[in-house]
Short mmCIF file of C-alpha atoms and ligand atoms in Angstrom, two decimals:
data_model
loop_
_atom_site.label_atom_id
_atom_site.label_comp_id
_atom_site.label_asym_id
_atom_site.label_seq_id
_atom_site.Cartn_x
_atom_site.Cartn_y
_atom_site.Cartn_z
CA MET A 1 119.00 86.45 102.77
CA GLY A 2 117.96 83.32 100.85
CA GLN A 3 114.58 81.72 101.59
CA ASN A 4 114.61 82.95 105.15
CA MET A 5 113.88 86.66 105.47
CA ILE A 6 114.73 87.04 109.16
CA ALA A 7 118.04 85.27 109.66
CA GLU A 8 120.05 82.55 107.98
CA THR A 9 120.63 80.52 111.09
CA VAL A 10 122.65 77.62 109.64
CA LYS A 11 124.09 77.20 106.18
CA TRP A 12 126.68 75.02 104.52
CA VAL A 13 129.11 76.97 102.36
CA GLY A 14 130.95 75.10 99.60
CA GLY A 15 131.12 71.48 98.49
CA ILE A 16 132.34 68.45 100.47
CA ASP A 17 135.36 70.46 101.63
CA GLY A 18 133.09 73.30 102.75
CA VAL A 19 132.27 74.79 106.16
CA LEU A 20 129.14 75.04 108.32
CA GLU A 21 128.26 78.64 109.12
CA MET A 22 125.85 79.55 111.87
CA ILE A 23 124.74 82.66 113.73
CA ASP A 24 126.35 82.54 117.17
CA GLN A 25 123.16 82.83 119.22
CA ARG A 26 125.07 83.13 122.50
CA ARG A 27 125.98 86.66 121.43
CA LEU A 28 122.62 87.95 120.24
CA PRO A 29 121.13 90.50 120.46
CA THR A 30 124.18 92.67 121.15
CA GLU A 31 126.39 91.11 118.47
CA TYR A 32 125.50 89.42 115.18
CA VAL A 33 128.45 87.13 114.51
CA MET A 34 128.73 84.17 112.15
CA LEU A 35 130.52 81.15 113.58
CA LYS A 36 132.45 79.00 111.10
CA VAL A 37 132.27 75.38 112.24
CA ARG A 38 135.07 73.25 110.75
CA SER A 39 135.21 70.18 113.00
CA VAL A 40 132.85 67.76 114.69
CA GLU A 41 134.20 68.70 118.13
CA GLN A 42 133.43 72.35 117.41
CA LEU A 43 129.94 71.39 116.24
CA HIS A 44 129.29 69.34 119.40
CA GLU A 45 130.40 72.31 121.49
CA ALA A 46 128.23 74.73 119.46
CA ILE A 47 125.15 72.58 120.11
CA ARG A 48 125.97 71.93 123.79
CA THR A 49 126.58 75.61 124.58
CA LEU A 50 123.57 76.84 122.54
CA ALA A 51 125.50 78.72 119.85
CA VAL A 52 122.93 76.90 117.73
CA ARG A 53 119.73 75.86 119.49
CA GLY A 54 116.08 75.13 118.88
CA ALA A 55 115.06 71.58 118.00
CA PRO A 56 114.99 71.76 114.18
CA ALA A 57 118.18 73.88 113.95
CA ILE A 58 120.05 71.39 116.13
CA GLY A 59 118.97 68.52 113.86
CA VAL A 60 119.91 70.34 110.66
CA SER A 61 123.32 71.37 112.03
CA ALA A 62 124.17 67.88 113.29
CA ALA A 63 123.28 66.40 109.90
CA TYR A 64 126.35 68.15 108.45
CA GLY A 65 128.63 66.64 111.13
CA PRO A 66 129.70 63.50 109.25
CA VAL A 67 130.65 65.62 106.20
CA LEU A 68 132.96 67.65 108.45
CA ALA A 69 134.29 64.42 109.99
CA LEU A 70 135.22 62.97 106.61
CA GLN A 71 137.29 66.10 105.82
CA TRP A 72 139.57 65.18 108.74
CA LEU A 73 140.29 61.59 107.76
CA GLU A 74 143.97 60.97 107.01
CA LYS A 75 144.72 59.98 103.43
CA PRO A 76 144.70 57.43 101.89
CA ARG A 77 141.07 56.89 102.72
CA ASN A 78 139.35 53.56 102.39
CA MET A 79 135.65 52.97 102.31
CA GLN A 80 135.23 51.00 105.56
CA GLU A 81 137.21 53.57 107.50
CA ALA A 82 135.04 56.34 106.10
CA VAL A 83 131.80 54.49 106.94
CA ASP A 84 132.92 53.75 110.52
CA HIS A 85 133.99 57.35 110.95
CA ALA A 86 130.62 58.70 109.75
CA VAL A 87 128.67 56.36 112.05
CA LYS A 88 130.89 57.16 115.06
CA THR A 89 130.39 60.85 114.37
CA CYS A 90 126.61 60.39 114.51
CA ASP A 91 126.95 58.54 117.85
CA TYR A 92 129.14 61.31 119.24
CA LEU A 93 126.85 64.15 118.13
CA ALA A 94 123.89 62.31 119.67
CA THR A 95 125.49 63.02 123.08
CA SER A 96 125.38 66.81 122.63
CA ARG A 97 121.83 67.38 123.95
CA PRO A 98 119.18 64.85 125.07
CA THR A 99 115.69 66.31 124.71
CA ALA A 100 115.08 67.60 121.16
CA VAL A 101 114.25 64.51 119.12
CA ASN A 102 115.02 66.30 115.85
CA LEU A 103 118.71 65.71 116.65
CA PHE A 104 118.27 61.92 116.74
CA TRP A 105 115.85 61.98 113.79
CA ALA A 106 118.41 63.79 111.60
CA LEU A 107 121.30 61.57 112.74
CA ASP A 108 119.23 58.45 112.02
CA ARG A 109 118.70 59.68 108.48
CA VAL A 110 122.42 60.27 108.04
CA ARG A 111 123.24 56.81 109.45
CA ALA A 112 120.76 55.20 107.05
CA LYS A 113 122.29 57.08 104.12
CA THR A 114 125.77 55.98 105.21
CA LYS A 115 124.68 52.34 105.28
CA GLY A 116 122.99 52.70 101.89
CA VAL A 117 126.18 54.04 100.28
CA ALA A 118 128.32 51.40 102.04
CA ALA A 119 126.24 48.72 100.35
CA GLU A 120 126.94 50.09 96.85
CA PRO A 121 129.49 47.89 95.03
CA GLU A 122 131.53 50.80 93.63
CA ALA A 123 131.31 53.07 96.69
CA THR A 124 134.21 55.36 97.54
CA SER A 125 134.77 57.69 100.48
CA ARG A 126 134.30 60.63 98.12
CA ARG A 127 130.96 59.26 96.98
CA LEU A 128 130.01 58.83 100.68
CA ALA A 129 130.91 62.45 101.48
CA GLU A 130 128.90 63.67 98.49
CA ALA A 131 125.89 61.55 99.45
CA LEU A 132 126.02 62.74 103.07
CA LEU A 133 126.26 66.37 102.02
CA ALA A 134 123.26 65.86 99.73
CA GLU A 135 121.31 64.25 102.60
CA ALA A 136 122.15 67.10 105.00
CA ASN A 137 121.17 69.65 102.35
CA ALA A 138 117.88 67.78 101.86
CA ILE A 139 117.18 67.86 105.62
CA HIS A 140 117.91 71.61 105.55
CA ALA A 141 115.64 72.24 102.55
CA GLU A 142 112.83 70.12 104.00
CA ASP A 143 113.00 72.10 107.23
CA VAL A 144 112.62 75.37 105.33
CA GLU A 145 109.56 73.96 103.58
CA MET A 146 108.04 72.49 106.79
CA CYS A 147 108.38 75.84 108.58
CA LYS A 148 106.54 77.66 105.82
CA ARG A 149 103.71 75.11 105.79
CA ILE A 150 103.36 75.27 109.59
CA GLY A 151 102.89 79.02 109.30
CA GLU A 152 100.33 78.66 106.53
CA ASN A 153 98.41 76.00 108.46
CA GLY A 154 98.39 78.03 111.67
CA GLU A 155 97.91 81.67 110.67
CA LYS A 156 94.11 81.36 110.99
CA PHE A 157 94.51 81.03 114.75
CA ILE A 158 95.73 84.64 115.01
CA ARG A 159 92.88 87.06 114.50
CA ASP A 160 92.74 90.84 114.28
CA GLY A 161 93.34 92.51 117.61
CA PHE A 162 94.89 89.44 119.27
CA GLY A 163 97.59 89.48 121.90
CA VAL A 164 99.69 86.35 121.40
CA LEU A 165 101.98 84.99 124.08
CA THR A 166 105.02 82.89 123.22
CA HIS A 167 107.69 81.25 125.34
CA CYS A 168 111.38 80.73 124.47
CA ASN A 169 112.30 81.07 120.79
CA ALA A 170 110.61 79.00 118.11
CA GLY A 171 111.51 81.35 115.28
CA ALA A 172 113.92 81.47 112.38
CA LEU A 173 116.80 81.20 114.85
CA ALA A 174 115.48 77.82 116.03
CA THR A 175 115.16 76.30 112.54
CA ALA A 176 116.67 76.42 109.06
CA GLY A 177 113.57 78.24 107.84
CA GLN A 178 111.19 80.85 109.25
CA GLY A 179 110.50 79.05 112.50
CA THR A 180 107.47 77.20 113.85
CA ALA A 181 105.53 79.30 116.39
CA LEU A 182 106.91 82.49 114.87
CA SER A 183 106.20 81.21 111.36
CA VAL A 184 102.51 81.26 112.31
CA MET A 185 102.97 84.93 113.25
CA PHE A 186 104.90 85.76 110.07
CA GLU A 187 102.14 84.24 107.92
CA ALA A 188 99.43 86.09 109.88
CA GLN A 189 101.41 89.30 109.29
CA LYS A 190 101.39 88.58 105.54
CA LYS A 191 97.59 88.47 105.73
CA ASP A 192 97.71 92.02 107.18
CA ARG A 193 96.31 90.87 110.47
CA ARG A 194 96.88 93.31 113.34
CA PHE A 195 98.14 91.62 116.49
CA GLU A 196 100.84 91.98 119.05
CA VAL A 197 103.13 89.48 120.66
CA TYR A 198 104.17 89.13 124.28
CA ALA A 199 107.50 87.33 124.62
CA ASP A 200 108.25 85.62 127.92
CA GLU A 201 111.88 86.46 128.64
CA THR A 202 112.51 82.73 129.32
CA ARG A 203 114.86 82.34 132.24
CA PRO A 204 117.51 81.19 132.70
CA LEU A 205 119.03 81.74 129.24
CA LEU A 206 116.63 84.44 128.03
CA GLN A 207 115.86 83.05 124.58
CA GLY A 208 112.62 85.06 124.64
CA SER A 209 114.06 88.50 125.34
CA ARG A 210 117.35 87.96 123.47
CA LEU A 211 116.14 86.04 120.41
CA THR A 212 112.35 86.15 119.96
CA ALA A 213 112.16 89.90 120.61
CA TRP A 214 115.09 90.45 118.21
CA GLU A 215 113.43 88.43 115.44
CA LEU A 216 109.97 89.96 115.80
CA GLN A 217 111.41 93.46 115.91
CA ARG A 218 113.35 92.76 112.71
CA ALA A 219 110.16 91.49 111.11
CA GLY A 220 108.21 94.61 112.12
CA ILE A 221 105.82 92.75 114.44
CA LYS A 222 104.91 94.59 117.64
CA VAL A 223 106.54 92.74 120.52
CA THR A 224 106.59 93.33 124.26
CA VAL A 225 108.96 91.45 126.55
CA ILE A 226 107.63 90.30 129.91
CA CYS A 227 109.23 88.40 132.77
CA ASP A 228 108.09 84.80 132.93
CA ASN A 229 106.14 85.38 136.15
CA MET A 230 103.94 88.07 134.52
CA ALA A 231 102.04 85.85 132.07
CA GLY A 232 99.17 85.03 134.44
CA PHE A 233 98.51 88.67 135.23
CA LEU A 234 98.41 89.59 131.53
CA MET A 235 95.94 86.79 130.90
CA LYS A 236 93.75 88.02 133.74
CA GLN A 237 93.90 91.53 132.27
CA GLY A 238 92.58 90.18 128.95
CA LYS A 239 95.73 90.99 127.03
CA ILE A 240 96.30 87.43 125.70
CA GLN A 241 93.96 85.67 123.28
CA ALA A 242 96.25 82.83 122.19
CA VAL A 243 99.47 81.15 123.28
CA ILE A 244 101.74 79.59 120.64
CA THR A 245 105.02 77.83 121.39
CA GLY A 246 107.33 75.38 119.68
CA ALA A 247 108.27 71.88 120.86
CA ASP A 248 111.34 69.75 121.40
CA ARG A 249 109.66 66.35 121.48
CA ILE A 250 106.04 65.26 121.20
CA ALA A 251 105.04 61.82 122.50
CA ALA A 252 102.49 59.56 120.76
CA ASN A 253 99.68 60.86 123.02
CA GLY A 254 100.44 64.55 122.33
CA ASP A 255 102.30 65.32 125.57
CA THR A 256 104.88 67.91 124.54
CA ALA A 257 108.32 68.79 125.88
CA ASN A 258 109.34 72.39 125.35
CA LYS A 259 111.46 74.98 127.16
CA ILE A 260 111.11 75.01 130.94
CA GLY A 261 108.16 77.23 131.87
CA THR A 262 105.95 76.12 128.98
CA TYR A 263 103.97 73.79 131.25
CA SER A 264 103.17 76.66 133.66
CA VAL A 265 102.01 78.81 130.76
CA SER A 266 99.74 75.98 129.55
CA VAL A 267 98.16 75.66 133.01
CA LEU A 268 97.58 79.41 133.15
CA ALA A 269 96.09 79.40 129.64
CA ARG A 270 93.73 76.56 130.55
CA HIS A 271 92.64 78.35 133.73
CA HIS A 272 91.83 81.49 131.73
CA GLY A 273 90.16 79.66 128.83
CA ILE A 274 92.84 80.78 126.36
CA PRO A 275 93.78 78.36 123.54
CA PHE A 276 97.31 77.01 123.80
CA TYR A 277 98.88 75.88 120.50
CA ILE A 278 102.04 73.95 119.76
CA ALA A 279 103.65 74.55 116.35
CA ALA A 280 106.10 71.83 115.31
CA PRO A 281 107.21 69.79 112.30
CA SER A 282 106.60 66.04 112.03
CA SER A 283 110.31 65.53 112.81
CA THR A 284 109.54 66.63 116.41
CA PHE A 285 107.19 63.70 117.08
CA ASP A 286 108.58 60.63 118.84
CA LEU A 287 105.93 57.95 118.40
CA SER A 288 108.14 55.42 120.19
CA LEU A 289 107.21 57.12 123.47
CA SER A 290 103.62 56.58 124.58
CA THR A 291 103.54 59.52 127.01
CA GLY A 292 105.56 62.60 127.88
CA ALA A 293 106.75 60.98 131.12
CA GLN A 294 109.27 59.04 129.01
CA ILE A 295 110.86 62.14 127.43
CA PRO A 296 114.42 62.67 128.72
CA ILE A 297 114.75 66.10 130.29
CA GLU A 298 118.09 67.86 129.97
CA GLN A 299 119.65 69.10 133.21
CA ARG A 300 121.99 72.03 132.66
CA ASP A 301 124.75 73.67 134.64
CA THR A 302 123.67 75.42 137.84
CA SER A 303 125.69 78.52 136.88
CA GLU A 304 122.99 79.32 134.30
CA VAL A 305 120.66 80.05 137.23
CA THR A 306 123.10 81.63 139.68
CA TRP A 307 124.68 84.03 137.20
CA ILE A 308 123.07 86.56 134.87
CA GLY A 309 125.82 87.61 132.49
CA SER A 310 128.78 88.47 134.69
CA THR A 311 126.64 89.10 137.81
CA HIS A 312 126.29 86.52 140.54
CA VAL A 313 122.61 86.51 141.61
CA ALA A 314 122.56 83.79 144.30
CA PRO A 315 124.68 83.03 147.36
CA ASP A 316 127.68 80.72 146.96
CA ASN A 317 126.98 77.01 147.40
CA VAL A 318 123.19 77.39 147.36
CA GLY A 319 121.26 74.38 146.00
CA VAL A 320 120.10 74.88 142.40
CA TYR A 321 117.87 72.80 140.14
CA ASN A 322 118.08 73.59 136.43
CA PRO A 323 115.93 71.38 134.18
CA ALA A 324 115.98 72.89 130.66
CA PHE A 325 112.58 71.54 129.56
CA ASP A 326 109.20 70.51 130.95
CA VAL A 327 106.28 68.54 129.57
CA THR A 328 102.89 70.02 128.79
CA PRO A 329 100.14 67.39 128.97
CA ALA A 330 98.11 66.89 125.80
CA GLN A 331 94.89 67.92 127.55
CA ASN A 332 96.26 71.47 127.92
CA ILE A 333 96.90 71.75 124.17
CA ALA A 334 94.11 73.09 121.93
CA ALA A 335 95.92 72.00 118.76
CA ILE A 336 99.28 70.97 117.37
CA ILE A 337 100.04 72.80 114.14
CA THR A 338 102.26 70.74 111.82
CA GLU A 339 103.33 71.01 108.18
CA LYS A 340 100.90 68.18 107.38
CA GLY A 341 97.89 69.83 108.99
CA VAL A 342 96.43 70.71 112.38
CA ILE A 343 95.72 68.15 115.10
CA GLU A 344 92.92 69.58 117.26
CA SER A 345 92.66 68.26 120.87
CA PRO A 346 95.57 65.89 120.22
CA ASN A 347 95.24 62.22 121.14
CA PRO A 348 97.06 59.07 119.93
CA ASP A 349 94.54 58.25 117.18
CA ARG A 350 94.48 61.76 115.72
CA ILE A 351 98.27 62.01 115.81
CA ARG A 352 98.74 58.65 114.10
CA ALA A 353 96.08 59.48 111.53
CA LEU A 354 97.86 62.68 110.49
CA LEU A 355 101.43 61.45 110.61
CA GLY A 356 100.75 58.05 109.08
O1 MRU B 401 117.29 75.21 124.89
P1 MRU B 401 116.79 75.66 123.56
O2 MRU B 401 116.97 77.11 123.31
O3 MRU B 401 117.33 74.79 122.44
O4 MRU B 401 115.23 75.37 123.64
C1 MRU B 401 114.45 75.65 122.49
C2 MRU B 401 113.00 75.47 122.68
O5 MRU B 401 112.53 75.05 123.71
C3 MRU B 401 112.13 75.73 121.48
O6 MRU B 401 110.87 76.18 121.88
C4 MRU B 401 111.96 74.44 120.68
O7 MRU B 401 113.19 73.86 120.40
C5 MRU B 401 111.20 74.65 119.44
S1 MRU B 401 112.13 75.42 118.19
C6 MRU B 401 111.21 75.56 116.78
#
């Protein structure tokens, strides 16, 4: 299964006329189906509806968008048309989801590459497509590497006998590699450490019970699914010694947006004196935002709350609020584990010092 032992979440198959393949995460854990994405519209839909999700995986997938877009240009192609098309594709894909900054980070890289090729005197649309595919492949490969490093930098935080709580899915399914929070667990497992994981089910879309439990089971790590409202009781019972989650966007002061419910877990962890760690690559930091209050929070369809599968679980026309993310304040975070190193008690100076 390539560099990633758990699941190959997104991969490009072929050359510039190739196709983007991804695991359709809407159907896990009951069905393991590969989705073949052949157009930008299909890619936008896949991101919006969470066929592919998780901050790094969204960024990696979107990076391939302009290559798909160039396949659909009518012949004969000219260079300016190709450049405009690639840039417009980036703008369009940037509207798919608002919170995970990895999406905008990856699209900015692709835009910069497009402009670089456009400035070459002998540039052709074929050369542009080849350069954009190479850039997307580089973003993919870098993500694989960053995930591994995050795991290696963080495994020391999981000791023998620990119960580790995680929220949502920050595993292989959320990245091109072996995940962020779950990478820490995979690396601790390689060191033969004995620990068990509690996975919050993560309402409303159940990324914890559907995806995290699936991944950890596949990896042979003991995992127990709990409802989101059980975490505090487990902490009180002494079952949790560390909390590790991923992130969708980290502001310059360390405030961190992650799946809705993460903030509550951080408050509970603080109350019980349990260290709360964020595991995320440098591509998840947004140093243009001074605090987490500036992070845009995605609002999703109310039907995600009022329906579980095909069952209606709330009365018709009831008011529903469905923010997909919340922000954990930096003071609740013991450390942010990145591929470049660990930022203990994160603050603006420490973050800038590590990220440069
Ligand atoms: O809505 P989702 O499933 O995309 O939300 C994902 C998360 O909140 C993850 O914890 C985050 O993206 C980190 S993934 C390494």
